Amino acid sequence: MEVHPPHCYGARHTQTMLLVCLMALSFGMRANLSVGIVAMTDPEASPNPDVPTFVWRDQSVIMSSFYWGYLITHFVAGPLAKNYGPKLFLILTTAIGSLASIALPFVAHFGSWAVIACRVVQGLAQGFIFPSVHCLLSKWVPPLERARLGAFVYTGGPFGSVISMPFSGWISGTWLGWPYAFYIYGAVGLAWTIVWVILGRNSPSDHKGINPQEKEYIEPPPTPWKQILTSLPVWALILVHSGHSWGFTTLLTNIPTFMANVLHFDIKSNGLLSAGPYLALWAWSLVFSSMTDFVITRRYLTTGTARKVANTIGLCGPAAALVALGLLSSSQADITSTILTLLFVAVGINGSAYSGYSVNHMDLSPNHAGTLIGLSNGISNIFSIIGPLLLQFIVTEQDNPMQWAVIFYVASAIYVAVTVIFDIFASGEQQPWNDEPGSKPKPVAVLDSA
């Protein structure tokens, strides 16, 4: 039985807005080093001679180190959030990640190893975010709003990159210098933590005035690990998530370096232009998510078919753009504008995937969505580590566009391969193991008030 809200704005929207802000902050902290490291190694980035700079030869290792920690905590974060409630974990991990951001400029003086250690700590902390957020969404978001609100929350991450990259580039070029990009993000993260302590809720049953039917939603059934690990739709989801992580992380961590060394943009232009593709992603994902919910609600497409269509557009579109980008790299003409356009297309169309695989965990199992996202995101981030590290071996000359073309071809091939697997084996139907044996499906919880 579905419970409909009497008001247009409910408590689920308050929780959603808090989660959007969290995703924007977490991606902002993750992305600001992509631009920051250019300024950290360039003595001319800031007019202030007192802003420290460093000579590091292991920049790709530094850029991948976040994902070393990020990978580890994903596997435990989902079950912990489901069994003990995600609110506490988000309080602790956001505070820790914010403090690590503030500490990074101080520890940088000890060497690149200290920055790596700081990023690993941030990764360990942020490893709890996706599983916790997915756990919250599975309790707060009704099925017919799943694409819209789910995509709205998750595209808060790329939107955070849109803000973080130009901001980091701008502040790195001022008298304050690159350290303040990390100080400010750390301070904002601590402020969000305080707001979350006051307003955040683990589930509708924690909210005053909630319907008695919604209280049933707080008791999670045991995790059916055997059924999950032998489910073809789950493995299709894991593989497409892994392929997406490879391509997305390769672009996220390396676009500023590509801009600086191949297209020769200065630090301020670099940050703004590097963020542009993620602004396109954010805007397109909001439009496409509404279209996806519309065709599902009107029953023009089944949930599974709609997810596959969204995913195919979101991954094969960027794959084609990346192939074109690689082919144009051999051109001797000035094709800077064309390359920029292709980067915008490669990242922007990727927003369709946020209405595809990204919310498919909740389709398969609302009760175990947090566990599923922890599993898929944890495994996928193995490829978030490998992607940037591969660049260390292939792009030995950072101003060589032909070496960059290899990176683009690899990402494109992976995008296509995982799309085919998802289109064949994925499902949009709730799986039989969602509920305990003999139990009835739980009612969809929708909140009554803010």
XYZ file of C-alpha atoms in Angstrom:
450
model
C 0.000 0.000 0.000
C 1.426 3.371 -0.982
C 1.078 6.364 1.336
C 0.774 9.659 -0.504
C 1.998 12.919 1.076
C -0.627 15.600 1.730
C 1.873 18.367 0.958
C 4.149 19.084 -2.002
C 7.111 19.521 0.314
C 7.731 16.870 2.905
C 10.429 15.709 5.265
C 11.842 13.527 2.493
C 12.752 16.723 0.626
C 14.554 18.144 3.662
C 16.609 14.972 3.936
C 17.229 15.025 0.191
C 18.572 18.590 0.288
C 20.917 17.706 3.133
C 22.212 14.753 1.135
C 22.665 16.882 -2.006
C 24.834 19.272 0.005
C 26.815 16.359 1.427
C 27.478 14.909 -2.030
C 28.562 18.320 -3.327
C 30.940 18.764 -0.396
C 32.404 15.287 -0.620
C 33.085 15.553 -4.354
C 34.393 19.074 -3.845
C 36.936 17.821 -1.321
C 37.806 14.965 -3.645
C 38.190 17.169 -6.750
C 39.965 20.220 -5.366
C 43.285 18.408 -5.281
C 42.959 17.800 -9.049
C 43.333 21.544 -9.565
C 45.223 22.213 -6.343
C 48.109 19.923 -7.243
C 48.796 22.024 -10.338
C 49.231 25.086 -8.105
C 51.099 23.120 -5.420
C 53.815 22.313 -7.971
C 53.844 25.643 -9.857
C 55.810 28.514 -8.205
C 54.083 31.035 -10.472
C 50.495 30.016 -9.682
C 50.064 32.616 -6.914
C 51.417 36.186 -6.819
C 52.239 35.615 -3.140
C 55.858 34.379 -2.863
C 55.134 32.958 0.605
C 52.671 30.360 -0.725
C 54.638 27.095 -0.620
C 55.204 24.943 -3.701
C 56.777 21.516 -4.025
C 58.615 19.321 -6.516
C 56.842 15.953 -6.640
C 57.352 13.204 -9.218
C 54.572 10.959 -7.966
C 51.551 13.133 -8.735
C 49.505 10.282 -10.205
C 50.120 8.248 -7.055
C 48.964 11.199 -4.956
C 45.829 11.524 -7.088
C 44.949 7.835 -6.734
C 45.659 7.632 -2.987
C 42.191 8.872 -2.028
C 40.743 5.690 -3.512
C 43.041 3.421 -1.477
C 41.115 4.339 1.649
C 37.830 4.805 -0.201
C 37.899 1.196 -1.355
C 38.457 -0.324 2.089
C 35.489 1.061 4.007
C 32.888 0.446 1.311
C 32.647 -3.231 2.109
C 31.654 -2.663 5.743
C 29.841 0.667 5.431
C 26.618 -0.709 3.909
C 25.880 -3.362 6.570
C 26.910 -1.000 9.374
C 24.670 1.788 8.086
C 21.751 -0.625 7.663
C 22.069 -2.172 11.103
C 23.053 0.849 13.199
C 21.693 3.763 11.214
C 23.668 5.982 8.802
C 23.292 9.258 10.700
C 26.090 8.625 13.200
C 28.473 7.378 10.526
C 27.889 10.478 8.408
C 28.553 12.701 11.417
C 31.850 11.014 12.243
C 33.149 10.486 8.733
C 32.243 13.941 7.414
C 33.941 15.534 10.426
C 37.059 13.384 9.930
C 37.202 14.102 6.202
C 36.784 17.832 6.841
C 39.571 17.881 9.427
C 41.805 16.008 6.988
C 41.111 18.692 4.380
C 42.155 21.406 6.827
C 45.279 19.443 7.785
C 46.466 18.767 4.226
C 48.286 22.115 3.644
C 50.135 21.688 6.943
C 51.309 18.122 6.326
C 52.333 18.877 2.723
C 55.581 20.351 4.058
C 56.641 16.883 5.210
C 56.508 15.524 1.650
C 54.195 13.852 -0.824
C 53.887 10.811 1.464
C 52.148 12.989 4.070
C 49.661 14.277 1.478
C 49.048 10.678 0.420
C 48.381 9.698 4.055
C 45.954 12.613 4.420
C 44.086 11.629 1.263
C 43.886 8.001 2.384
C 42.212 9.205 5.591
C 39.752 11.253 3.547
C 39.053 8.206 1.391
C 38.464 6.009 4.428
C 35.984 8.564 5.747
C 34.179 9.149 2.449
C 33.843 5.409 1.888
C 30.852 5.584 4.235
C 29.049 8.281 2.264
C 27.599 6.387 -0.711
C 26.389 3.364 1.302
C 24.904 5.625 3.971
C 23.217 7.882 1.444
C 21.801 4.920 -0.460
C 20.514 3.464 2.797
C 18.783 6.762 3.579
C 17.312 7.092 0.091
C 15.907 3.570 0.227
C 13.899 4.604 3.304
C 12.952 8.131 2.314
C 12.272 7.986 -1.439
C 9.077 6.411 -2.890
C 9.491 4.337 -6.096
C 7.830 6.812 -8.472
C 10.245 9.570 -7.387
C 13.297 7.324 -7.332
C 14.955 8.522 -10.553
C 14.333 12.206 -9.867
C 15.326 12.358 -6.212
C 18.036 9.713 -6.582
C 19.604 11.501 -9.541
C 19.169 14.858 -7.796
C 21.162 13.619 -4.812
C 23.886 11.830 -6.742
C 24.441 14.581 -9.276
C 25.091 16.823 -6.312
C 28.528 15.172 -6.490
C 29.449 16.334 -10.018
C 27.857 19.701 -9.224
C 30.251 19.888 -6.277
C 33.087 19.396 -8.768
C 31.636 22.236 -10.845
C 31.976 24.525 -7.840
C 35.217 23.097 -6.480
C 37.376 23.163 -9.598
C 36.932 26.816 -10.620
C 36.937 27.898 -6.977
C 40.192 26.040 -6.321
C 41.703 27.419 -9.521
C 40.614 30.950 -8.670
C 41.800 30.953 -5.070
C 45.079 29.262 -6.044
C 45.796 32.199 -8.341
C 45.155 34.809 -5.631
C 47.365 36.067 -2.798
C 45.799 33.510 -0.457
C 46.984 30.608 -2.593
C 46.057 26.938 -2.834
C 46.013 26.159 0.953
C 42.767 28.098 1.383
C 40.937 25.821 -1.038
C 41.442 23.056 1.531
C 40.831 25.213 4.604
C 37.503 26.532 3.305
C 36.192 23.141 2.214
C 37.135 21.674 5.573
C 35.305 24.466 7.404
C 32.161 24.086 5.270
C 32.254 20.328 5.870
C 32.299 20.866 9.627
C 29.376 23.298 9.302
C 27.376 20.672 7.360
C 28.103 18.157 10.117
C 26.524 20.456 12.708
C 23.405 20.965 10.557
C 23.142 17.202 10.008
C 23.318 16.556 13.755
C 20.277 18.806 14.173
C 18.147 17.904 11.138
C 19.318 14.525 9.871
C 17.170 11.430 10.449
C 17.973 7.753 9.927
C 14.507 6.911 8.617
C 10.888 8.133 8.565
C 10.310 6.316 11.873
C 12.755 8.755 13.498
C 10.638 11.695 12.356
C 7.940 13.174 14.578
C 4.374 12.724 13.398
C 5.153 9.918 10.995
C 2.505 7.376 10.001
C 2.487 4.095 12.032
C 2.829 2.205 8.735
C 6.170 3.915 8.133
C 7.628 2.726 11.435
C 7.690 -0.809 10.067
C 10.344 0.390 7.638
C 13.028 0.822 10.317
C 13.585 -2.895 11.026
C 15.876 -4.294 8.307
C 15.760 -8.007 7.451
C 18.987 -10.069 7.592
C 21.271 -9.570 4.607
C 20.827 -12.493 2.159
C 24.452 -12.633 1.088
C 24.186 -15.914 -0.812
C 21.290 -14.685 -2.945
C 22.976 -11.328 -3.538
C 26.309 -12.836 -4.584
C 24.655 -15.334 -6.944
C 22.338 -12.791 -8.580
C 23.064 -11.970 -12.247
C 21.348 -8.540 -12.051
C 23.570 -7.663 -9.065
C 26.751 -8.659 -10.911
C 25.624 -6.762 -14.012
C 25.168 -3.747 -11.741
C 28.604 -4.225 -10.144
C 30.345 -4.498 -13.522
C 28.676 -1.445 -15.037
C 29.392 0.511 -11.842
C 33.051 -0.544 -12.097
C 33.301 0.488 -15.743
C 31.676 3.821 -15.007
C 34.072 4.431 -12.117
C 37.060 3.763 -14.377
C 35.996 6.324 -16.967
C 34.590 8.898 -14.567
C 37.598 8.844 -12.231
C 40.087 8.915 -15.095
C 38.462 12.096 -16.367
C 37.806 13.674 -12.957
C 41.370 13.325 -11.699
C 43.172 14.092 -14.956
C 41.210 16.740 -16.874
C 43.067 19.606 -15.082
C 46.440 18.013 -15.913
C 45.336 17.486 -19.538
C 44.171 21.108 -19.710
C 47.464 22.395 -18.307
C 49.923 20.255 -20.280
C 48.186 19.573 -23.612
C 45.879 22.581 -24.027
C 48.162 24.959 -22.035
C 45.523 26.750 -19.963
C 46.640 28.755 -16.937
C 45.512 27.752 -13.436
C 42.478 30.075 -13.281
C 41.147 29.121 -16.723
C 42.025 25.503 -16.008
C 39.754 25.287 -12.975
C 36.821 26.953 -14.710
C 37.058 24.911 -17.897
C 37.711 21.658 -16.021
C 34.489 22.216 -14.085
C 32.444 23.036 -17.184
C 31.840 19.418 -18.249
C 30.502 18.600 -14.775
C 28.103 21.526 -14.947
C 26.829 20.033 -18.203
C 26.545 16.629 -16.491
C 24.572 18.097 -13.594
C 22.131 19.994 -15.821
C 21.588 17.099 -18.233
C 21.092 14.561 -15.446
C 18.279 16.620 -13.916
C 16.487 16.861 -17.263
C 16.994 13.199 -18.119
C 15.974 11.928 -14.675
C 12.592 13.684 -14.994
C 12.140 12.109 -18.426
C 12.989 8.687 -17.000
C 10.487 8.988 -14.157
C 7.879 10.197 -16.666
C 8.188 7.179 -18.982
C 8.152 4.793 -16.010
C 5.154 6.479 -14.368
C 3.183 6.527 -17.635
C 4.226 2.895 -18.253
C 5.713 3.707 -21.648
C 8.712 1.622 -20.569
C 9.255 -0.876 -17.780
C 11.615 0.160 -15.010
C 14.271 -2.257 -16.252
C 14.080 -1.039 -19.860
C 14.180 2.604 -18.773
C 17.279 1.943 -16.667
C 18.992 0.206 -19.610
C 18.147 3.020 -22.032
C 19.445 5.625 -19.587
C 22.584 3.644 -18.975
C 23.285 3.041 -22.662
C 23.005 6.742 -23.456
C 25.037 7.663 -20.375
C 27.980 5.391 -21.210
C 27.995 4.881 -24.995
C 27.618 8.622 -25.680
C 30.801 9.431 -23.737
C 32.521 6.392 -25.303
C 31.961 7.808 -28.788
C 33.168 11.254 -27.698
C 36.323 9.775 -26.164
C 37.123 7.852 -29.376
C 36.748 11.074 -31.367
C 38.922 12.865 -28.818
C 41.655 10.268 -29.243
C 41.514 10.375 -33.052
C 41.760 14.168 -33.118
C 44.818 14.092 -30.872
C 47.001 13.355 -33.918
C 45.862 16.524 -35.687
C 48.492 19.191 -36.218
C 45.888 21.955 -36.422
C 44.661 24.049 -33.514
C 41.653 22.016 -32.387
C 41.443 23.274 -28.822
C 37.783 24.299 -29.162
C 36.851 20.932 -30.654
C 38.628 19.040 -27.874
C 36.887 21.136 -25.243
C 33.519 20.419 -26.878
C 34.218 16.681 -26.877
C 35.208 16.788 -23.199
C 31.931 18.525 -22.423
C 30.029 15.855 -24.363
C 32.011 12.958 -22.834
C 31.272 14.086 -19.287
C 27.902 15.800 -19.790
C 25.996 12.926 -21.446
C 27.326 10.685 -18.689
C 24.633 12.275 -16.506
C 22.069 9.907 -18.039
C 23.673 7.045 -16.098
C 22.420 8.573 -12.854
C 18.937 7.480 -13.947
C 20.322 4.082 -14.943
C 22.636 1.899 -12.879
C 23.057 4.523 -10.168
C 19.539 4.004 -8.770
C 19.152 0.369 -9.827
C 20.191 -0.838 -6.361
C 16.887 0.474 -5.001
C 14.963 -1.223 -7.812
C 16.488 -4.604 -7.006
C 16.114 -4.382 -3.234
C 14.857 -1.361 -1.267
C 15.626 -3.175 2.009
C 19.244 -3.911 1.092
C 20.034 -0.888 -1.092
C 22.707 0.360 1.314
C 24.438 -3.027 1.292
C 24.247 -3.254 -2.508
C 25.733 0.197 -3.053
C 28.474 -0.604 -0.551
C 29.280 -3.784 -2.447
C 29.156 -2.291 -5.952
C 30.837 0.987 -5.039
C 33.524 -0.835 -3.080
C 34.406 -3.159 -5.951
C 34.103 -0.375 -8.516
C 36.634 1.740 -6.690
C 39.315 -0.849 -7.331
C 39.065 0.557 -10.859
C 39.082 4.108 -9.512
C 42.561 3.282 -8.211
C 43.767 1.488 -11.354
C 42.561 4.169 -13.801
C 44.734 7.074 -12.545
C 47.685 4.725 -11.918
C 47.526 3.452 -15.510
C 48.064 7.017 -16.661
C 51.333 7.089 -14.695
C 52.691 4.328 -16.960
C 51.143 5.309 -20.299
C 51.416 9.110 -20.215
C 55.152 9.402 -19.645
C 55.182 12.736 -21.485
C 52.310 14.799 -20.135
C 52.281 17.127 -23.152
C 52.018 14.232 -25.629
C 48.425 14.076 -26.949
C 48.962 10.660 -28.539
C 49.685 9.106 -25.144
C 46.557 10.727 -23.750
C 44.627 9.218 -26.675
C 45.436 5.718 -25.379
C 43.829 6.628 -22.039
C 40.697 7.816 -23.850
C 40.485 4.651 -26.000
C 40.770 2.365 -22.967
C 38.033 4.236 -21.095
C 35.801 4.131 -24.186
C 36.210 0.371 -24.652
C 35.389 -0.280 -21.005
C 32.280 1.916 -21.221
C 30.939 -0.069 -24.185
C 31.761 -3.500 -22.736
C 29.996 -2.925 -19.413
C 26.998 -1.356 -21.174
C 26.463 -4.531 -23.207
C 26.650 -6.654 -20.037
C 24.152 -4.406 -18.225
C 21.725 -4.399 -21.159
C 21.713 -8.207 -21.237
C 21.661 -9.175 -17.566
C 20.288 -6.206 -15.593
C 16.778 -6.024 -14.127
C 14.478 -3.317 -12.873
C 12.318 -5.706 -10.839
C 12.423 -6.099 -7.069
C 14.268 -9.346 -6.375
C 12.672 -12.190 -4.361
C 15.402 -11.965 -1.696
C 14.471 -8.363 -0.867
C 12.248 -9.577 1.999
C 12.761 -12.253 4.595
C 11.192 -15.622 3.718
C 7.468 -15.522 4.404
C 7.333 -11.787 5.052
C 5.120 -9.389 3.145
C 6.565 -6.519 1.133
C 6.900 -3.442 3.249
C 4.844 -0.352 2.474
C 6.495 2.574 0.723
C 7.147 5.306 3.235
C 6.405 8.896 2.292
C 6.667 11.698 4.797
C 3.842 13.912 5.923
C 5.659 17.051 6.960
C 8.978 18.780 6.845
